[in-house]
Amino acid sequence: ATWANLGLQDSSSPLMEQLNFFHDHTLLILTMITILVGYIMGMLMFNKLTNRYLLHGQTIEIIWTVLPAIILMFIAFPSLRLLYLMDEINTPSITLKSIGHQWYWSYEYSDFLNLEFDSYMVPTNELETNGFRLLDVDNRVVLPMNNQIRILVTATDVLHSWTVPSLGVKVDATPGRLNQINFLINRPGLFFGQCSEICGANHSFM
């Protein structure tokens, strides 16, 4: 992420890259529809002429029913492809369990014995000069690059949501339920995320 960035963050996983492409693809279709509808409305408002064949006709009604259906298919098929890709669980090299609490995360590396820790946000008054306000934590999660990573997400109290935008990951943490998601990090870096489900007074501080 960069300062005052209005678009999506740069992708750090193949899935997020595809989501970025899908966003641009859909936005292009929406722009084309907006321009066409705007042009037709402008013509109707400023044109004195009427076409008597357009007032009632089987052909034009078929066209303006079928055309939007075809356009929707151009949005639906890539969208469904991505939905199924995001649900795909490949053989993971490492498993991380993330447990949401009010208002911090606990992590357990399931492949190792007794490797678990809590991760709290660093308060503003304790931040170092190069720290990121409302994003930096005292214990960071370390994950390998170019490996399939599985994350198991749950919560102990209320609904939370484990989110890292640049990896294209957002999983609901539900008490009594274990959700899983699979991703691959394709470049090194420090990636931040925030809880994306309103979970009480300190929701903005986890």
GROMACS .gro file of C-alpha atoms in nm:
model
  206
    1ALA     CA    1   0.000   0.000   0.000
    2THR     CA    2   0.113   0.356  -0.064
    3TRP     CA    3  -0.003   0.682   0.092
    4ALA     CA    4  -0.339   0.814  -0.037
    5ASN     CA    5  -0.379   0.507  -0.258
    6LEU     CA    6  -0.735   0.493  -0.393
    7GLY     CA    7  -0.710   0.167  -0.589
    8LEU     CA    8  -0.642  -0.189  -0.480
    9GLN     CA    9  -0.305  -0.274  -0.325
   10ASP     CA   10  -0.033  -0.431  -0.541
   11SER     CA   11  -0.078  -0.806  -0.544
   12SER     CA   12   0.164  -1.035  -0.362
   13SER     CA   13  -0.005  -1.362  -0.458
   14PRO     CA   14  -0.127  -1.509  -0.790
   15LEU     CA   15  -0.487  -1.503  -0.664
   16MET     CA   16  -0.481  -1.132  -0.585
   17GLU     CA   17  -0.330  -1.070  -0.929
   18GLN     CA   18  -0.630  -1.246  -1.086
   19LEU     CA   19  -0.869  -1.048  -0.863
   20ASN     CA   20  -0.703  -0.725  -0.980
   21PHE     CA   21  -0.747  -0.829  -1.345
   22PHE     CA   22  -1.112  -0.922  -1.282
   23HIS     CA   23  -1.173  -0.584  -1.115
   24ASP     CA   24  -1.030  -0.400  -1.419
   25HIS     CA   25  -1.223  -0.624  -1.662
   26THR     CA   26  -1.555  -0.556  -1.482
   27LEU     CA   27  -1.483  -0.185  -1.453
   28LEU     CA   28  -1.424  -0.166  -1.829
   29ILE     CA   29  -1.761  -0.333  -1.898
   30LEU     CA   30  -1.934  -0.093  -1.655
   31THR     CA   31  -1.766   0.207  -1.821
   32MET     CA   32  -1.885   0.091  -2.165
   33ILE     CA   33  -2.244   0.046  -2.036
   34THR     CA   34  -2.240   0.389  -1.867
   35ILE     CA   35  -2.113   0.563  -2.182
   36LEU     CA   36  -2.369   0.387  -2.406
   37VAL     CA   37  -2.666   0.457  -2.175
   38GLY     CA   38  -2.549   0.816  -2.121
   39TYR     CA   39  -2.518   0.870  -2.497
   40ILE     CA   40  -2.867   0.727  -2.566
   41MET     CA   41  -3.022   0.940  -2.287
   42GLY     CA   42  -2.848   1.249  -2.425
   43MET     CA   43  -2.978   1.174  -2.774
   44LEU     CA   44  -3.333   1.128  -2.643
   45MET     CA   45  -3.325   1.457  -2.456
   46PHE     CA   46  -3.181   1.672  -2.735
   47ASN     CA   47  -3.328   1.505  -3.043
   48LYS     CA   48  -3.662   1.628  -3.180
   49LEU     CA   49  -3.701   1.331  -3.418
   50THR     CA   50  -3.875   1.004  -3.330
   51ASN     CA   51  -3.830   0.669  -3.501
   52ARG     CA   52  -4.176   0.513  -3.537
   53TYR     CA   53  -4.024   0.164  -3.573
   54LEU     CA   54  -3.848   0.197  -3.235
   55LEU     CA   55  -4.171   0.279  -3.048
   56HIS     CA   56  -4.294  -0.077  -3.083
   57GLY     CA   57  -4.102  -0.367  -3.233
   58GLN     CA   58  -4.028  -0.730  -3.161
   59THR     CA   59  -3.671  -0.714  -3.291
   60ILE     CA   60  -3.549  -0.426  -3.073
   61GLU     CA   61  -3.708  -0.583  -2.763
   62ILE     CA   62  -3.526  -0.911  -2.828
   63ILE     CA   63  -3.197  -0.718  -2.874
   64TRP     CA   64  -3.227  -0.520  -2.550
   65THR     CA   65  -3.313  -0.838  -2.358
   66VAL     CA   66  -3.046  -1.067  -2.503
   67LEU     CA   67  -2.758  -0.815  -2.511
   68PRO     CA   68  -2.754  -0.744  -2.132
   69ALA     CA   69  -2.773  -1.121  -2.068
   70ILE     CA   70  -2.462  -1.176  -2.283
   71ILE     CA   71  -2.282  -0.888  -2.107
   72LEU     CA   72  -2.367  -1.043  -1.767
   73MET     CA   73  -2.220  -1.374  -1.884
   74PHE     CA   74  -1.889  -1.193  -1.958
   75ILE     CA   75  -1.888  -1.089  -1.590
   76ALA     CA   76  -2.029  -1.412  -1.440
   77PHE     CA   77  -1.792  -1.669  -1.595
   78PRO     CA   78  -1.461  -1.506  -1.485
   79SER     CA   79  -1.621  -1.439  -1.144
   80LEU     CA   80  -1.724  -1.803  -1.094
   81ARG     CA   81  -1.384  -1.925  -1.211
   82LEU     CA   82  -1.218  -1.707  -0.946
   83LEU     CA   83  -1.462  -1.816  -0.675
   84TYR     CA   84  -1.377  -2.182  -0.734
   85LEU     CA   85  -1.003  -2.104  -0.756
   86MET     CA   86  -1.018  -1.929  -0.418
   87ASP     CA   87  -1.184  -2.233  -0.259
   88GLU     CA   88  -0.927  -2.474  -0.403
   89ILE     CA   89  -0.709  -2.631  -0.134
   90ASN     CA   90  -0.377  -2.762  -0.268
   91THR     CA   91  -0.135  -2.974  -0.064
   92PRO     CA   92  -0.009  -2.721   0.194
   93SER     CA   93   0.360  -2.701   0.291
   94ILE     CA   94   0.272  -2.531   0.619
   95THR     CA   95  -0.041  -2.481   0.828
   96LEU     CA   96  -0.107  -2.176   1.046
   97LYS     CA   97  -0.398  -2.158   1.287
   98SER     CA   98  -0.530  -1.811   1.360
   99ILE     CA   99  -0.765  -1.755   1.655
  100GLY     CA  100  -0.953  -1.427   1.694
  101HIS     CA  101  -1.007  -1.274   2.039
  102GLN     CA  102  -1.140  -0.940   2.157
  103TRP     CA  103  -0.914  -0.768   2.044
  104TYR     CA  104  -0.603  -0.956   1.933
  105TRP     CA  105  -0.504  -1.266   1.732
  106SER     CA  106  -0.345  -1.587   1.860
  107TYR     CA  107  -0.137  -1.796   1.621
  108GLU     CA  108  -0.039  -2.163   1.629
  109TYR     CA  109   0.200  -2.329   1.384
  110SER     CA  110   0.029  -2.670   1.366
  111ASP     CA  111   0.332  -2.847   1.210
  112PHE     CA  112   0.555  -2.768   1.511
  113LEU     CA  113   0.527  -2.853   1.880
  114ASN     CA  114   0.447  -2.572   2.124
  115LEU     CA  115   0.488  -2.291   1.872
  116GLU     CA  116   0.210  -2.048   1.954
  117PHE     CA  117   0.192  -1.679   2.043
  118ASP     CA  118  -0.042  -1.381   2.078
  119SER     CA  119  -0.020  -1.083   1.844
  120TYR     CA  120  -0.131  -0.743   1.978
  121MET     CA  121  -0.134  -0.411   1.795
  122VAL     CA  122   0.141  -0.175   1.913
  123PRO     CA  123  -0.019   0.131   2.085
  124THR     CA  124   0.059   0.466   1.919
  125ASN     CA  125   0.260   0.592   2.220
  126GLU     CA  126   0.489   0.286   2.207
  127LEU     CA  127   0.551   0.297   1.829
  128GLU     CA  128   0.903   0.331   1.695
  129THR     CA  129   0.967   0.613   1.445
  130ASN     CA  130   0.950   0.376   1.144
  131GLY     CA  131   0.642   0.189   1.272
  132PHE     CA  132   0.302   0.188   1.105
  133ARG     CA  133   0.025   0.332   1.324
  134LEU     CA  134  -0.276   0.101   1.376
  135LEU     CA  135  -0.103  -0.172   1.170
  136ASP     CA  136   0.218  -0.283   1.344
  137VAL     CA  137   0.206  -0.566   1.598
  138ASP     CA  138   0.438  -0.689   1.874
  139ASN     CA  139   0.466  -1.045   1.731
  140ARG     CA  140   0.459  -1.085   1.353
  141VAL     CA  141   0.363  -1.400   1.165
  142VAL     CA  142   0.648  -1.534   0.950
  143LEU     CA  143   0.552  -1.744   0.646
  144PRO     CA  144   0.761  -1.894   0.363
  145MET     CA  145   0.752  -1.757   0.008
  146ASN     CA  146   0.659  -1.971  -0.297
  147ASN     CA  147   0.495  -2.237  -0.079
  148GLN     CA  148   0.132  -2.337  -0.047
  149ILE     CA  149   0.013  -2.206   0.291
  150ARG     CA  150  -0.307  -2.318   0.463
  151ILE     CA  151  -0.463  -2.094   0.727
  152LEU     CA  152  -0.723  -2.228   0.970
  153VAL     CA  153  -0.929  -1.947   1.119
  154THR     CA  154  -1.160  -1.950   1.420
  155ALA     CA  155  -1.261  -1.725   1.711
  156THR     CA  156  -1.325  -1.764   2.082
  157ASP     CA  157  -1.581  -1.490   2.150
  158VAL     CA  158  -1.747  -1.297   1.865
  159LEU     CA  159  -1.717  -1.283   1.485
  160HIS     CA  160  -1.385  -1.155   1.350
  161SER     CA  161  -1.241  -1.157   0.999
  162TRP     CA  162  -0.875  -1.237   0.917
  163THR     CA  163  -0.778  -1.019   0.622
  164VAL     CA  164  -0.463  -0.940   0.425
  165PRO     CA  165  -0.563  -0.731   0.117
  166SER     CA  166  -0.238  -0.768  -0.081
  167LEU     CA  167  -0.268  -1.148  -0.062
  168GLY     CA  168  -0.637  -1.146  -0.157
  169VAL     CA  169  -0.727  -1.322   0.169
  170LYS     CA  170  -1.037  -1.260   0.380
  171VAL     CA  171  -1.172  -1.533   0.609
  172ASP     CA  172  -1.444  -1.503   0.871
  173ALA     CA  173  -1.343  -1.617   1.219
  174THR     CA  174  -1.655  -1.774   1.368
  175PRO     CA  175  -1.675  -1.916   1.724
  176GLY     CA  176  -1.723  -2.295   1.715
  177ARG     CA  177  -1.633  -2.320   1.348
  178LEU     CA  178  -1.304  -2.374   1.166
  179ASN     CA  179  -1.266  -2.200   0.829
  180GLN     CA  180  -0.969  -2.262   0.602
  181ILE     CA  181  -0.811  -2.083   0.310
  182ASN     CA  182  -0.512  -2.155   0.091
  183PHE     CA  183  -0.269  -1.904  -0.063
  184LEU     CA  184   0.081  -1.863  -0.202
  185ILE     CA  185   0.305  -1.560  -0.143
  186ASN     CA  186   0.506  -1.491  -0.461
  187ARG     CA  187   0.729  -1.208  -0.339
  188PRO     CA  188   0.900  -1.122  -0.009
  189GLY     CA  189   0.765  -0.837   0.199
  190LEU     CA  190   0.582  -0.713   0.504
  191PHE     CA  191   0.206  -0.744   0.456
  192PHE     CA  192  -0.051  -0.581   0.682
  193GLY     CA  193  -0.416  -0.657   0.744
  194GLN     CA  194  -0.692  -0.553   0.981
  195CYS     CA  195  -0.996  -0.726   1.127
  196SER     CA  196  -1.277  -0.683   0.873
  197GLU     CA  197  -1.579  -0.774   1.084
  198ILE     CA  198  -1.713  -0.533   1.346
  199CYS     CA  199  -1.627  -0.708   1.672
  200GLY     CA  200  -1.681  -0.454   1.950
  201ALA     CA  201  -1.524  -0.144   2.105
  202ASN     CA  202  -1.165  -0.205   1.991
  203HIS     CA  203  -1.245  -0.344   1.646
  204SER     CA  204  -1.021  -0.083   1.480
  205PHE     CA  205  -0.728  -0.185   1.702
  206MET     CA  206  -0.673  -0.549   1.599
   0.00000   0.00000   0.00000
